[in-house]
XYZ file of C-alpha atoms in Angstrom:
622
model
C -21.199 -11.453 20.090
C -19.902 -15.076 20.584
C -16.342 -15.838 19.722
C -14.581 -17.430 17.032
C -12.835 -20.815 17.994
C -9.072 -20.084 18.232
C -8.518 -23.129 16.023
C -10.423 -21.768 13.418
C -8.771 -18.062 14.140
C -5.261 -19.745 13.371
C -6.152 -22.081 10.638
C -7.846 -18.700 8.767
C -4.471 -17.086 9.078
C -2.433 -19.992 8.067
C -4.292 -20.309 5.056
C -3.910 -16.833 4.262
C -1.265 -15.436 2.155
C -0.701 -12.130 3.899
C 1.472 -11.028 0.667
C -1.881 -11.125 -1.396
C -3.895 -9.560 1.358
C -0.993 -6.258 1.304
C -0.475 -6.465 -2.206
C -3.929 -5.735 -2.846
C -3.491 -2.347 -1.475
C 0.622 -1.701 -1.927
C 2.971 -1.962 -4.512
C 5.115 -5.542 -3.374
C 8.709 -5.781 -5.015
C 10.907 -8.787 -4.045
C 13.546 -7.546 -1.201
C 14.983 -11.039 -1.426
C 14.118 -14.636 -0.408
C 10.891 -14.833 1.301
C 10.716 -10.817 1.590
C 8.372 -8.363 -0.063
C 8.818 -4.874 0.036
C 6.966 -1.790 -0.570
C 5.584 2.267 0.336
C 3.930 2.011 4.145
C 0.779 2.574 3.752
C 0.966 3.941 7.920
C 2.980 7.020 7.428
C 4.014 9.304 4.099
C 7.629 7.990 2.867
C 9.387 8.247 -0.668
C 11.659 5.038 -0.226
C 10.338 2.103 0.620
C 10.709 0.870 4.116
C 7.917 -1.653 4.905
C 8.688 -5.260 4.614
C 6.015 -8.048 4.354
C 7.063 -11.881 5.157
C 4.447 -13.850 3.731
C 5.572 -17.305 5.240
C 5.919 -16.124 8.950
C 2.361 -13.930 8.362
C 4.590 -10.820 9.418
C 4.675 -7.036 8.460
C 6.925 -4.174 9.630
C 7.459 -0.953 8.813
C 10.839 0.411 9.509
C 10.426 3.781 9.060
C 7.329 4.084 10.995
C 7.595 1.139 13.349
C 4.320 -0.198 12.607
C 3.766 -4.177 12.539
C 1.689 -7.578 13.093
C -0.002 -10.032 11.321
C -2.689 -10.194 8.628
C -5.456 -9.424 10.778
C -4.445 -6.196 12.225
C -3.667 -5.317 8.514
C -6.949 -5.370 8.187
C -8.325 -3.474 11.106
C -6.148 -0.648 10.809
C -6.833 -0.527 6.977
C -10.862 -0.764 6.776
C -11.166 -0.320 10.673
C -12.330 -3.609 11.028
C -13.119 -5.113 14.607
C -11.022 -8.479 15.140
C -14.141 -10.587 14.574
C -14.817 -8.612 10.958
C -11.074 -9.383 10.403
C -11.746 -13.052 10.689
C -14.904 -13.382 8.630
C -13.834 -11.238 5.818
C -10.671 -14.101 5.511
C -12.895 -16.676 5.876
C -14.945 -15.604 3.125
C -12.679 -14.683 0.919
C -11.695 -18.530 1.469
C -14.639 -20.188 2.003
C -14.358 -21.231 5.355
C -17.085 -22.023 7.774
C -16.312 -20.796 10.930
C -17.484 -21.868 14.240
C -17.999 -20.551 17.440
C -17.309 -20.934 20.798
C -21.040 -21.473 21.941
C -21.522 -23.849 19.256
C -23.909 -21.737 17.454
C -24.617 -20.337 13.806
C -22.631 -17.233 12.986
C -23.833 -14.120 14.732
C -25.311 -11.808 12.822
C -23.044 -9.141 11.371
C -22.704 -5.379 11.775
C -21.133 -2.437 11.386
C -19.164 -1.365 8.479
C -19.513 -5.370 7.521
C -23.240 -5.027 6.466
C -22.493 -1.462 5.139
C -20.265 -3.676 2.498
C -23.379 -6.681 2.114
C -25.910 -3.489 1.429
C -24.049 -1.977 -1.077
C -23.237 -5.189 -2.766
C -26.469 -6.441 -2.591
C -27.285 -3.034 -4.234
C -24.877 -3.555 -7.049
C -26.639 -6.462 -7.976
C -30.012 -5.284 -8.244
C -28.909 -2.459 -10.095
C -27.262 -4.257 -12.880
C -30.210 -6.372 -12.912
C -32.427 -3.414 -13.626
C -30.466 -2.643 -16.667
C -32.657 -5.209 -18.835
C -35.719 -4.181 -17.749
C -38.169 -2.611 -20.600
C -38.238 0.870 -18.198
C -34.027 1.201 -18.742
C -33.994 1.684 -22.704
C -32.780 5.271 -21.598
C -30.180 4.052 -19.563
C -29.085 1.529 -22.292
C -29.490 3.784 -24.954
C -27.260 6.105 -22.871
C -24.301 3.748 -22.790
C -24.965 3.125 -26.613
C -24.636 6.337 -27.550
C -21.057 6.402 -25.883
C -19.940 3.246 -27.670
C -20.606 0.855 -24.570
C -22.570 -2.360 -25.718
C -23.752 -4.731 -23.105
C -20.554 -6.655 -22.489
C -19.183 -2.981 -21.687
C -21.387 -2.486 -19.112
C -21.682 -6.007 -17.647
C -17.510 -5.894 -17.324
C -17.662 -2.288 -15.261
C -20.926 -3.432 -13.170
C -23.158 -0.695 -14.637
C -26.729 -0.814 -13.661
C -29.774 1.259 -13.824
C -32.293 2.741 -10.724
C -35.561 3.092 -11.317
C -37.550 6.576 -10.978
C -39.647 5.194 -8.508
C -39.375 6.094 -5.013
C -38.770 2.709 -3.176
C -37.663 -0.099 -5.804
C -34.133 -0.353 -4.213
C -35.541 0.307 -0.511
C -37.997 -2.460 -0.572
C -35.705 -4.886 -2.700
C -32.961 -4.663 0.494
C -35.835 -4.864 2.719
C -36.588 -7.991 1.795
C -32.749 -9.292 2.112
C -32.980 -8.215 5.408
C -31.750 -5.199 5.231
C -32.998 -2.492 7.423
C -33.470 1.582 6.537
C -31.217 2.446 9.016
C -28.378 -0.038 7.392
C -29.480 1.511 4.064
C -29.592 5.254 5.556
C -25.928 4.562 6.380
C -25.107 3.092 3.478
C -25.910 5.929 1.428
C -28.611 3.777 -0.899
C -31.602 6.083 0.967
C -32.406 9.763 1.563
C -34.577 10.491 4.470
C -37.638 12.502 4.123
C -40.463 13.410 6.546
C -42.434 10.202 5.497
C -39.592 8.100 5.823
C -36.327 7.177 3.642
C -36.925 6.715 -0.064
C -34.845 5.425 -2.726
C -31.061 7.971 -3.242
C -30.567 7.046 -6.568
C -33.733 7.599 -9.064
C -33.887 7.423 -12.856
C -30.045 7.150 -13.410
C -27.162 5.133 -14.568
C -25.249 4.255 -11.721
C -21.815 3.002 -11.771
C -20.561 0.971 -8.898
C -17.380 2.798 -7.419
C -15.391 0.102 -5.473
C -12.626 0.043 -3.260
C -9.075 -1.070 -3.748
C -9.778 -4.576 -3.435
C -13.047 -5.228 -5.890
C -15.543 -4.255 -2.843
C -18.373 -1.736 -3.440
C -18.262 1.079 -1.209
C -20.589 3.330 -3.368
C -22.571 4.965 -6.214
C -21.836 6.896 -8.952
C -25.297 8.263 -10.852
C -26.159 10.039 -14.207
C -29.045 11.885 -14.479
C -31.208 10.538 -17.668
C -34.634 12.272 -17.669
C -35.262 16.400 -18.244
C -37.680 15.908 -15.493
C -35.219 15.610 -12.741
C -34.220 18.175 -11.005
C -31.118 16.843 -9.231
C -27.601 17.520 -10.362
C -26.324 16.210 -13.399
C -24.110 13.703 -11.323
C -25.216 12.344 -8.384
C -22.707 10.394 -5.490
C -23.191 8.247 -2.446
C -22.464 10.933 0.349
C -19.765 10.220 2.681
C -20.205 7.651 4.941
C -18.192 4.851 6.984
C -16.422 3.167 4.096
C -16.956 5.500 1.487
C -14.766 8.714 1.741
C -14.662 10.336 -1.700
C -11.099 12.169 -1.386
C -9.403 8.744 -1.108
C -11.366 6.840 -3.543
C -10.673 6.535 -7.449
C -12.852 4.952 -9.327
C -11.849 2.103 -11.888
C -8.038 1.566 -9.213
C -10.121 -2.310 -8.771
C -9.808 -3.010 -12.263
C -6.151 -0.770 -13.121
C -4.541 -1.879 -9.935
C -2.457 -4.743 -11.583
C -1.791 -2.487 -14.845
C -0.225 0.506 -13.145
C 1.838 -1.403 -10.388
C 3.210 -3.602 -13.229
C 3.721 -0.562 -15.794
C 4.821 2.151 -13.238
C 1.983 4.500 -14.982
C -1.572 5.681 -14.129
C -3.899 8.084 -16.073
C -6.069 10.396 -14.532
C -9.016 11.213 -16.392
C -12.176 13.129 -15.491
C -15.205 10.815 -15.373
C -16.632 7.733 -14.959
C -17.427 6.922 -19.179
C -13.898 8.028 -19.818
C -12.752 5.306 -17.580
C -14.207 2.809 -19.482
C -13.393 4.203 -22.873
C -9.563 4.087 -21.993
C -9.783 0.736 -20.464
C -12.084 -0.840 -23.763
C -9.178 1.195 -25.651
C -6.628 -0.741 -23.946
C -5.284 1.864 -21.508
C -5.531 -0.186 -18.458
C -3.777 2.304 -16.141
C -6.992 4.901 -16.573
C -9.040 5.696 -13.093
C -10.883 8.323 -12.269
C -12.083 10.956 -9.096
C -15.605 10.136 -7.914
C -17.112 13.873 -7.542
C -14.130 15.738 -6.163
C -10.902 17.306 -7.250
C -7.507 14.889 -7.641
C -5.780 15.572 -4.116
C -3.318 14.481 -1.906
C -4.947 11.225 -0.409
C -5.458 10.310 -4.080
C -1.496 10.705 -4.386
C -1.121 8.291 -1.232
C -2.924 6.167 -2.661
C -1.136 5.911 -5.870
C 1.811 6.054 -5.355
C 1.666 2.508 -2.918
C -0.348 1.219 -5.802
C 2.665 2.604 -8.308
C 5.533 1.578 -5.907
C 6.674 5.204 -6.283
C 10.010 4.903 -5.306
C 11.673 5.880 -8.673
C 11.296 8.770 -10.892
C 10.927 5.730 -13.930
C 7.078 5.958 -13.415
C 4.318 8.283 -15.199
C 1.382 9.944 -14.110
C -0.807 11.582 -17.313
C -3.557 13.543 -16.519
C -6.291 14.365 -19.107
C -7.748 17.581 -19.290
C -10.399 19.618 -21.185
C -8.495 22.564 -22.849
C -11.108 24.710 -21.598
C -10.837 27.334 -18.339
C -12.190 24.608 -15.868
C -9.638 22.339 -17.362
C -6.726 24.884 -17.050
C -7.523 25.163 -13.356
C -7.875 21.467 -12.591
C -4.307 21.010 -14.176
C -2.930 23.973 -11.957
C -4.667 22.629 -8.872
C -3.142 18.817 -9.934
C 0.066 20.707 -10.194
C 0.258 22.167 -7.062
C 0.468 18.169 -5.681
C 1.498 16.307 -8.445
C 5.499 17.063 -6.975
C 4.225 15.004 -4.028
C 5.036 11.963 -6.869
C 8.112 10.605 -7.226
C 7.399 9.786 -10.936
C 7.147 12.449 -13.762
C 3.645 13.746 -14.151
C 2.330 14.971 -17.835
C -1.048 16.515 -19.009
C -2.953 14.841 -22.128
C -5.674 17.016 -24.190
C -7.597 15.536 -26.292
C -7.889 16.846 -29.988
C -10.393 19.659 -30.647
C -10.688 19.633 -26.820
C -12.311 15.609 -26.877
C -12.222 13.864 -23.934
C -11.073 9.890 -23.662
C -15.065 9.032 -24.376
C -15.823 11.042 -27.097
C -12.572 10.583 -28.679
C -12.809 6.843 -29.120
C -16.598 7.400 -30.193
C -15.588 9.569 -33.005
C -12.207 8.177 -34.224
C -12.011 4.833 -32.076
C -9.384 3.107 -30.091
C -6.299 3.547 -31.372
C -6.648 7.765 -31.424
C -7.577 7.027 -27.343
C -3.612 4.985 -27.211
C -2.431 7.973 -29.268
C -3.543 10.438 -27.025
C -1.139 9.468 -24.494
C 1.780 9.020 -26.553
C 1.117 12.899 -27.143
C 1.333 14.122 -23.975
C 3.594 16.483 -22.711
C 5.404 17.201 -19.455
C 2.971 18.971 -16.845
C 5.737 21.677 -16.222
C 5.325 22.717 -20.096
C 1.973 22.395 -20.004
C 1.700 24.550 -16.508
C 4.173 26.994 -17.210
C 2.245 27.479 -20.939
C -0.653 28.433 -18.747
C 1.191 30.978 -16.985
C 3.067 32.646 -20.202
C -0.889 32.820 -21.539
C -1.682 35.532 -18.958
C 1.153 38.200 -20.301
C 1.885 40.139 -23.218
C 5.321 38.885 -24.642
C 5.502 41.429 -27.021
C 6.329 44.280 -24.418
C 9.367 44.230 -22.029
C 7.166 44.860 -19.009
C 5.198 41.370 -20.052
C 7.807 39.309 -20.369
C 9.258 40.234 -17.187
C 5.773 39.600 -15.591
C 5.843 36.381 -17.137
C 8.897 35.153 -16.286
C 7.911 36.022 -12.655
C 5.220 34.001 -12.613
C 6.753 31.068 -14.671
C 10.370 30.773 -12.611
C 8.312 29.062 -9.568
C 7.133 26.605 -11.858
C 10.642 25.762 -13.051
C 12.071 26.166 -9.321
C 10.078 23.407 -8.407
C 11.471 20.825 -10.662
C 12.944 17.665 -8.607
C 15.256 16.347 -11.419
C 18.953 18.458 -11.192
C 19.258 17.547 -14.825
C 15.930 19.004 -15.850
C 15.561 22.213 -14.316
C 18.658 23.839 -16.418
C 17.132 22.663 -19.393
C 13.443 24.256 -18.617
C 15.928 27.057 -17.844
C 16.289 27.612 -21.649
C 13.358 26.362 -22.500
C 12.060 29.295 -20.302
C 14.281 31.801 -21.809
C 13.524 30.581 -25.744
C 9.960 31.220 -25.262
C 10.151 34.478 -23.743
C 13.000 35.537 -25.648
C 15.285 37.015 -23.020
C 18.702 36.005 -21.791
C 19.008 32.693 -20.645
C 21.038 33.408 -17.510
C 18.728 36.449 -16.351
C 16.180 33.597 -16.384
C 18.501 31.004 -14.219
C 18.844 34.181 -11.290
C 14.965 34.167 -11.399
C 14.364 30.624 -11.044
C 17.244 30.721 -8.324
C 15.928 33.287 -6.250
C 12.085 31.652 -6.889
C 13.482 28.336 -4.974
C 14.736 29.931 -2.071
C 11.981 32.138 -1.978
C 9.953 28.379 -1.589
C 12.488 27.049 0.885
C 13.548 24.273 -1.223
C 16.922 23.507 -2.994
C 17.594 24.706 -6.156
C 16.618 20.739 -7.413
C 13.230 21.425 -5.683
C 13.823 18.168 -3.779
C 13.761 18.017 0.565
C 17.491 18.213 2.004
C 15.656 15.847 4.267
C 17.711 11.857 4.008
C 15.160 9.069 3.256
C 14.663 6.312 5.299
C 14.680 3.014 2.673
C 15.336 0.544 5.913
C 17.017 -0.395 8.827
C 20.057 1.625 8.300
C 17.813 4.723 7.564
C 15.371 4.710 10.889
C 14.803 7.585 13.064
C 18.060 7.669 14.891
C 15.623 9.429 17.560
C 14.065 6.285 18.099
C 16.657 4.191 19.037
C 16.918 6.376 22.287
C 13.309 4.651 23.280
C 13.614 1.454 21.753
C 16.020 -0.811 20.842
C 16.901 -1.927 17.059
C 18.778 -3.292 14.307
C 19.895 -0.007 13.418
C 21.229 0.803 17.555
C 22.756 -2.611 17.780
C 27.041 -2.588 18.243
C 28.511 -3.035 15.396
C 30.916 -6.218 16.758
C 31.453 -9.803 15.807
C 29.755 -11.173 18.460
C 26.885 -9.148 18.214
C 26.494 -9.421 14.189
C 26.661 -13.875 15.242
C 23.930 -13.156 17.594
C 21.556 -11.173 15.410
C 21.880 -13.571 12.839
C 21.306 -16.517 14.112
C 17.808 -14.669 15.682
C 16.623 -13.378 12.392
C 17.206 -17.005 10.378
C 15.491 -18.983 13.351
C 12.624 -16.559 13.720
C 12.403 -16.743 9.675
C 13.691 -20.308 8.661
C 12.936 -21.888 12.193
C 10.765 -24.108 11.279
C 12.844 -25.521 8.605
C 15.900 -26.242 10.485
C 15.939 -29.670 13.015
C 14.871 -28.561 16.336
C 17.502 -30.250 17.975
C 20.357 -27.468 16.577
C 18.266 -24.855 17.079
C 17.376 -25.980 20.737
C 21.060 -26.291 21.493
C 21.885 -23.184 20.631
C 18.827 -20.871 22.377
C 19.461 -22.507 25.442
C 22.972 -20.543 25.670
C 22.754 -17.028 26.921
C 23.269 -14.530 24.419
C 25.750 -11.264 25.074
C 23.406 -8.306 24.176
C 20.622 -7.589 26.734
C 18.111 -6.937 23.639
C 19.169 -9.982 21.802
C 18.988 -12.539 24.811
C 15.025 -11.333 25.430
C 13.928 -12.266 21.932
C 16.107 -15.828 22.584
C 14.327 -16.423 25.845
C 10.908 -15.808 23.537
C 12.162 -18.127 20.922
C 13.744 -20.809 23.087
C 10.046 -21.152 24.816
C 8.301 -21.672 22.080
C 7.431 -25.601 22.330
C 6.817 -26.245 18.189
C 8.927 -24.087 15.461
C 7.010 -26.098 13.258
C 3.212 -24.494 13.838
C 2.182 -21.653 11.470
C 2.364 -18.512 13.105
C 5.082 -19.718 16.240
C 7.203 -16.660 15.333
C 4.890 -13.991 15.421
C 3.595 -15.104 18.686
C 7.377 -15.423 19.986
C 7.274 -11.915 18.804
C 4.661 -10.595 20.364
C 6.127 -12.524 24.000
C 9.337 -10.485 23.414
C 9.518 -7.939 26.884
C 9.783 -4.344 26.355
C 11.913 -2.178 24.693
C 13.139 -4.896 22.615
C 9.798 -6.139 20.996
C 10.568 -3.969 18.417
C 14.024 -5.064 18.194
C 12.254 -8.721 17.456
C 10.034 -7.729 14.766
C 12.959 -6.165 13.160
C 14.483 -9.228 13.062
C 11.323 -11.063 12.151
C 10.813 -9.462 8.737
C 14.689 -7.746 7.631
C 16.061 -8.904 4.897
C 18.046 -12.235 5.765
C 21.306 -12.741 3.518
C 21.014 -15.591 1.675
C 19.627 -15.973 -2.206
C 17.466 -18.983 -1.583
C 14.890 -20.580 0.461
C 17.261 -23.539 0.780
C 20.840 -21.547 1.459
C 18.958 -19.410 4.164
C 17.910 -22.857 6.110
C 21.287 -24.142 5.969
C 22.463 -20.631 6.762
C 20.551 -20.652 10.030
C 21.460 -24.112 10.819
C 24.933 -22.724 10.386
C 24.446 -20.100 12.788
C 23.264 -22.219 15.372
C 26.282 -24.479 15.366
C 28.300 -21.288 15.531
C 26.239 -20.211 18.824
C 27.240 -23.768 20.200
C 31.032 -23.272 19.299
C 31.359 -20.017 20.430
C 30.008 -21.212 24.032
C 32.501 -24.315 23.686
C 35.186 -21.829 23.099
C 34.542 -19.783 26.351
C 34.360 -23.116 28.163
C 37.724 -24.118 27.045
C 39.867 -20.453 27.657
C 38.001 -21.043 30.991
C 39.198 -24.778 31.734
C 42.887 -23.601 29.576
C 43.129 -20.915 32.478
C 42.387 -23.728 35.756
C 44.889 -25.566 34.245
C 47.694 -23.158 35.411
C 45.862 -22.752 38.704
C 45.456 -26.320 39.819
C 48.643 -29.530 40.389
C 48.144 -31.333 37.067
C 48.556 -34.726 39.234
C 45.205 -33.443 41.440
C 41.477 -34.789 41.552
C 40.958 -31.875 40.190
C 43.316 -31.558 37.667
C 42.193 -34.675 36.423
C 38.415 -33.623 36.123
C 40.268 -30.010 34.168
C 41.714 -32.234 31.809
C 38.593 -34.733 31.121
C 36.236 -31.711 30.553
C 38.698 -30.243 28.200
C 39.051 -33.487 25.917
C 35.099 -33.392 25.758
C 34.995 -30.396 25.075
C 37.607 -31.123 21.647
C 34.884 -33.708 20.967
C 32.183 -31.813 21.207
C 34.102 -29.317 18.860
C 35.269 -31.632 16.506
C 31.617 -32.914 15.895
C 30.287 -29.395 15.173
C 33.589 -28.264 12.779
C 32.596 -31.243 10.919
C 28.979 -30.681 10.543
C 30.014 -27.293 9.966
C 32.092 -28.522 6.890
């Protein structure tokens, strides 16, 4: 494959807000001037400890230690190749790229054309939706209160019963069956690969950033025999346990609201959503599970207990179980979790069908806490009109209450407990007791375990390997050093070169600290997007790590404008300091050497330029 130009590489980046390209996929909160800050999506964490810096390009994760620039964001998040990276920028800013043999751009592969198929597929399927042969499919969507502006906003098409429409469609985009087989748009069969989808509604199931990965289908016709809902199997880019359908169009909703609803299919999506409940997504043909909490809680920023998750289920036995299954995880969430039932046992859809929008907003003001609703459940199974059921109860509903995070809550469910059973209330507080050390937790249900929000909270393990903020000595000279590194690596190109040229050229005291200056100091324009990162990545080991600490903590200062003159501070500081050991050096010659000497002589001219020297940087300090 021939290469991208390197000009066009750099100029993609610089015109790329990596903040936007993150933030599509995390939960960003301000961490101060020109920092972002959010849940890693590289490792599991409950405070947040990854740091973006949109105008140096730079991520790091100080809990985890992962880091670099916008395009390995994007490899290690849709397993991109470096060339993918590129193009997928490019596109998403319009920019022609060229390449290095002067050619057109190669043809693309991989999981890139696994995203063009299923787009292209997306299209053709909502274009089928006006044909004469869809009045089922459109008469479907009627039925469930979804006109044509409905569908157009969700992307719902129609397929065809016939065998090939959608195969020889692609086919003539230039598609090929085995792009399609791995795509998931085509079965095979022994006389070749014929159309997946058949006779159905499909819904387009996209990923977190707006792309389709997938199909969702609803059977239409009583002459097919296939299940009532019908997926796109797994494949490269679409893995069904991490995807939730509708998080495209809720993403903004629930990371600016702190709240998502769960519900159970792809029509109660939309009826929430057309309702106004903009935090509603769904699972695409598998149970809510732990990747689905990863996922949310970035989206959320789960780093509070302020948030809500509300799950809607059908009163029924299936629904019972898919709340105690959700329950099992849903302690994985910082934020409190509650179950919604619809009314007569209607779901989100049917509910707004039969008594409209504002009973679907109602519904989850009437939710209640998942604990009452789970622990409910488990009082259902006993007979709390004889001793012997109550006390089987209240063994089987203590866990439940054991597991509560919140200090404050758990003696409350205590009585809560004991009220509904009608025993004594302390009887009940031994039980739940005994139930959390039975489960190896504390008696809050929460981890002894200490967090790590940042640099003060990193593996102290680590800093046996590599060198940090966190390892660094806590002295003067030391703290003056670090600094001035962090402001020049993140304000560098805002400060005149000449004070920050000064300075790096003077040895610094700390082994680690005087690598990352030798990086910066050789960098021949502070003014080029992207100069830090590559300083960065010219940092010798163990301290590169130390340097992309520096590149993206949080640098004191409240503004854009008091961090440059901050670091333009710092440098002048760097330049006094070395005056200073100049000076106790000349100071302690002059007891050494005849004052009347040649020598003596030179002593005392140094020293008076080195007063000048001082004077001029006090006053620019001033």
């Amino acid at each position: 494959m021939a290469r991208i130009r390197q000009s066009d590489v750099d100029e993609v980046k610089a015109r790329t807000n990596i903040g936007d390209i993150v933030g599509e996929r995390v939960a960003l909160k301000s961490a101060g001037v020109g920092s972002l800050k959010g849940l890693c999506p590289f490792h599991d964490e409950r405070s947040p400890s990854f740091h973006v810096r949109p105008q140096v390009g730079y991520y790091h994760c100080f809990g985890c230690g992962e880091s670099g620039d916008v395009y390995s964001f994007l490899r290690a998040m849709d397993h991109l190749s470096f060339t993918e990276a590129v193009e997928r920028l490019a596109a998403r800013i319009g920019y022609t790229l060229h390449y290095e043999d002067g050619g057109a751009a190669p043809e693309t592969s991989g999981r890139t054309r696994l995203y063009q198929a299923n787009t292209a597929a997306a299209e053709w399927f909502r274009a089928q939706l006006s044909s004469p042969e869809a009045e089922a499919g459109r008469r479907f969507l009627g039925e469930r209160g979804f006109d044509a502006g409905a569908a157009a906003h969700f992307g719902v098409g129609y397929a065809p019963k016939g065998w090939n429409a959608l195969r020889d469609a692609l086919r003539a985009q230039g598609f090929t069956d085995e792009e399609q087989l791995a795509a998931g748009l085509v079965s095979q069969g022994q006389r070749g690969v014929y159309d997946r989808f058949r006779g159905r509604v499909i819904w387009p199931i996209r990923d977190i950033t707006g792309q389709t990965i997938g199909f969702g289908a609803r059977r239409l016709f009583d002459d097919d025999n296939g299940p009532k809902y019908l997926n796109t199997p797994e494949t490269t880019i679409y893995k069904k346990a991490q995807v939730l359908y509708g998080l495209d169009l809720a993403k903004k909703a629930v990371s600016r609201e702190h709240r998502v609803v769960v519900v159970e299919g792809y029509t109660d999506v939309m009826a929430c959503h057309l309702a106004g409940v903009t935090t509603a997504v769904a699972t695409c043909g598998t149970a809510f599970g732990s990747d689905h909490i990863t996922v949310l809680r970035r989206v959320m920023g789960d780093d509070t207990t302020a948030g809500e998750v509300v799950f809607t289920f059908d009163p029924d036995a299936a629904g019972q179980k898919a709340a105690l299954r959700a329950f099992a995880d849903a302690k994985r969430f910082n934020a409190q979790t509650y179950v919604a039932t619809g009314p007569e046992g209607l779901d989100p859809c049917d509910l707004r069908l039969e008594r409209g929008d504002a009973a679907v907003r109602a519904l989850m003001d009437a939710k209640v806490p998942m604990f009452e609703f789970v622990i409910d459940q488990r009082l259902s199974d006993f007979d709390l009109t004889s001793v012997e059921g109550r006390v089987g109860a209240l063994r089987a509903a203590a866990p439940v209450v054991a597991e509560l995070r919140d200090p404050l809550l758990q003696p409350e469910y205590v009585r809560v407990l004991a009220r509904r059973l009608g025993m004594d209330t302390e009887a009940v507080r031994r039980e739940v007791a005994q139930a959390g050390r039975r489960g190896g937790r504390t008696a809050s249900g929460t981890s002894d375990a200490p967090e790590n929000p940042g640099p003060e909270g990193a593996d102290a393990g680590a800093s046996a390997v590599r060198v940090t903020l966190r390892s660094l000595p806590r002295t003067a000279d030391v703290a003056l050093e670090r600094d001035a590194l962090m402001g020049a690596l993140q304000y560098g190109h805002l400060v005149d070169a000449a004070d920050l040229d000064a300075a790096f050229a003077l040895p610094m005291r700390h082994p680690g600290l005087d690598a990352v200056r030798q990086a910066v100091a050789a960098q021949p324009d502070r003014t080029r997007i992207g100069w830090a990162s590559g300083a960065v990545e010219a940092v010798r080991e163990p301290y590169r790590s130390l340097a992309v600490e520096l590149l993206t903590a949080d640098f004191p200062a409240l503004t854009e404008t008091e961090a440059t003159a901050s670091t333009r501070s710092l440098a002048l500081k760097l330049q006094l300091r070395s005056i200073d050991a100049q000076k106790n050096e000349l100071l302690g010659a002059v007891q050494r050497v005849p004052a009347e000497s040649e020598e003596g002589r030179r002593v005392r001219i140094a020293l008076r330029d080195l007063d000048a020297q001082r004077r001029t940087l006090t006053d620019a300090l001033s």
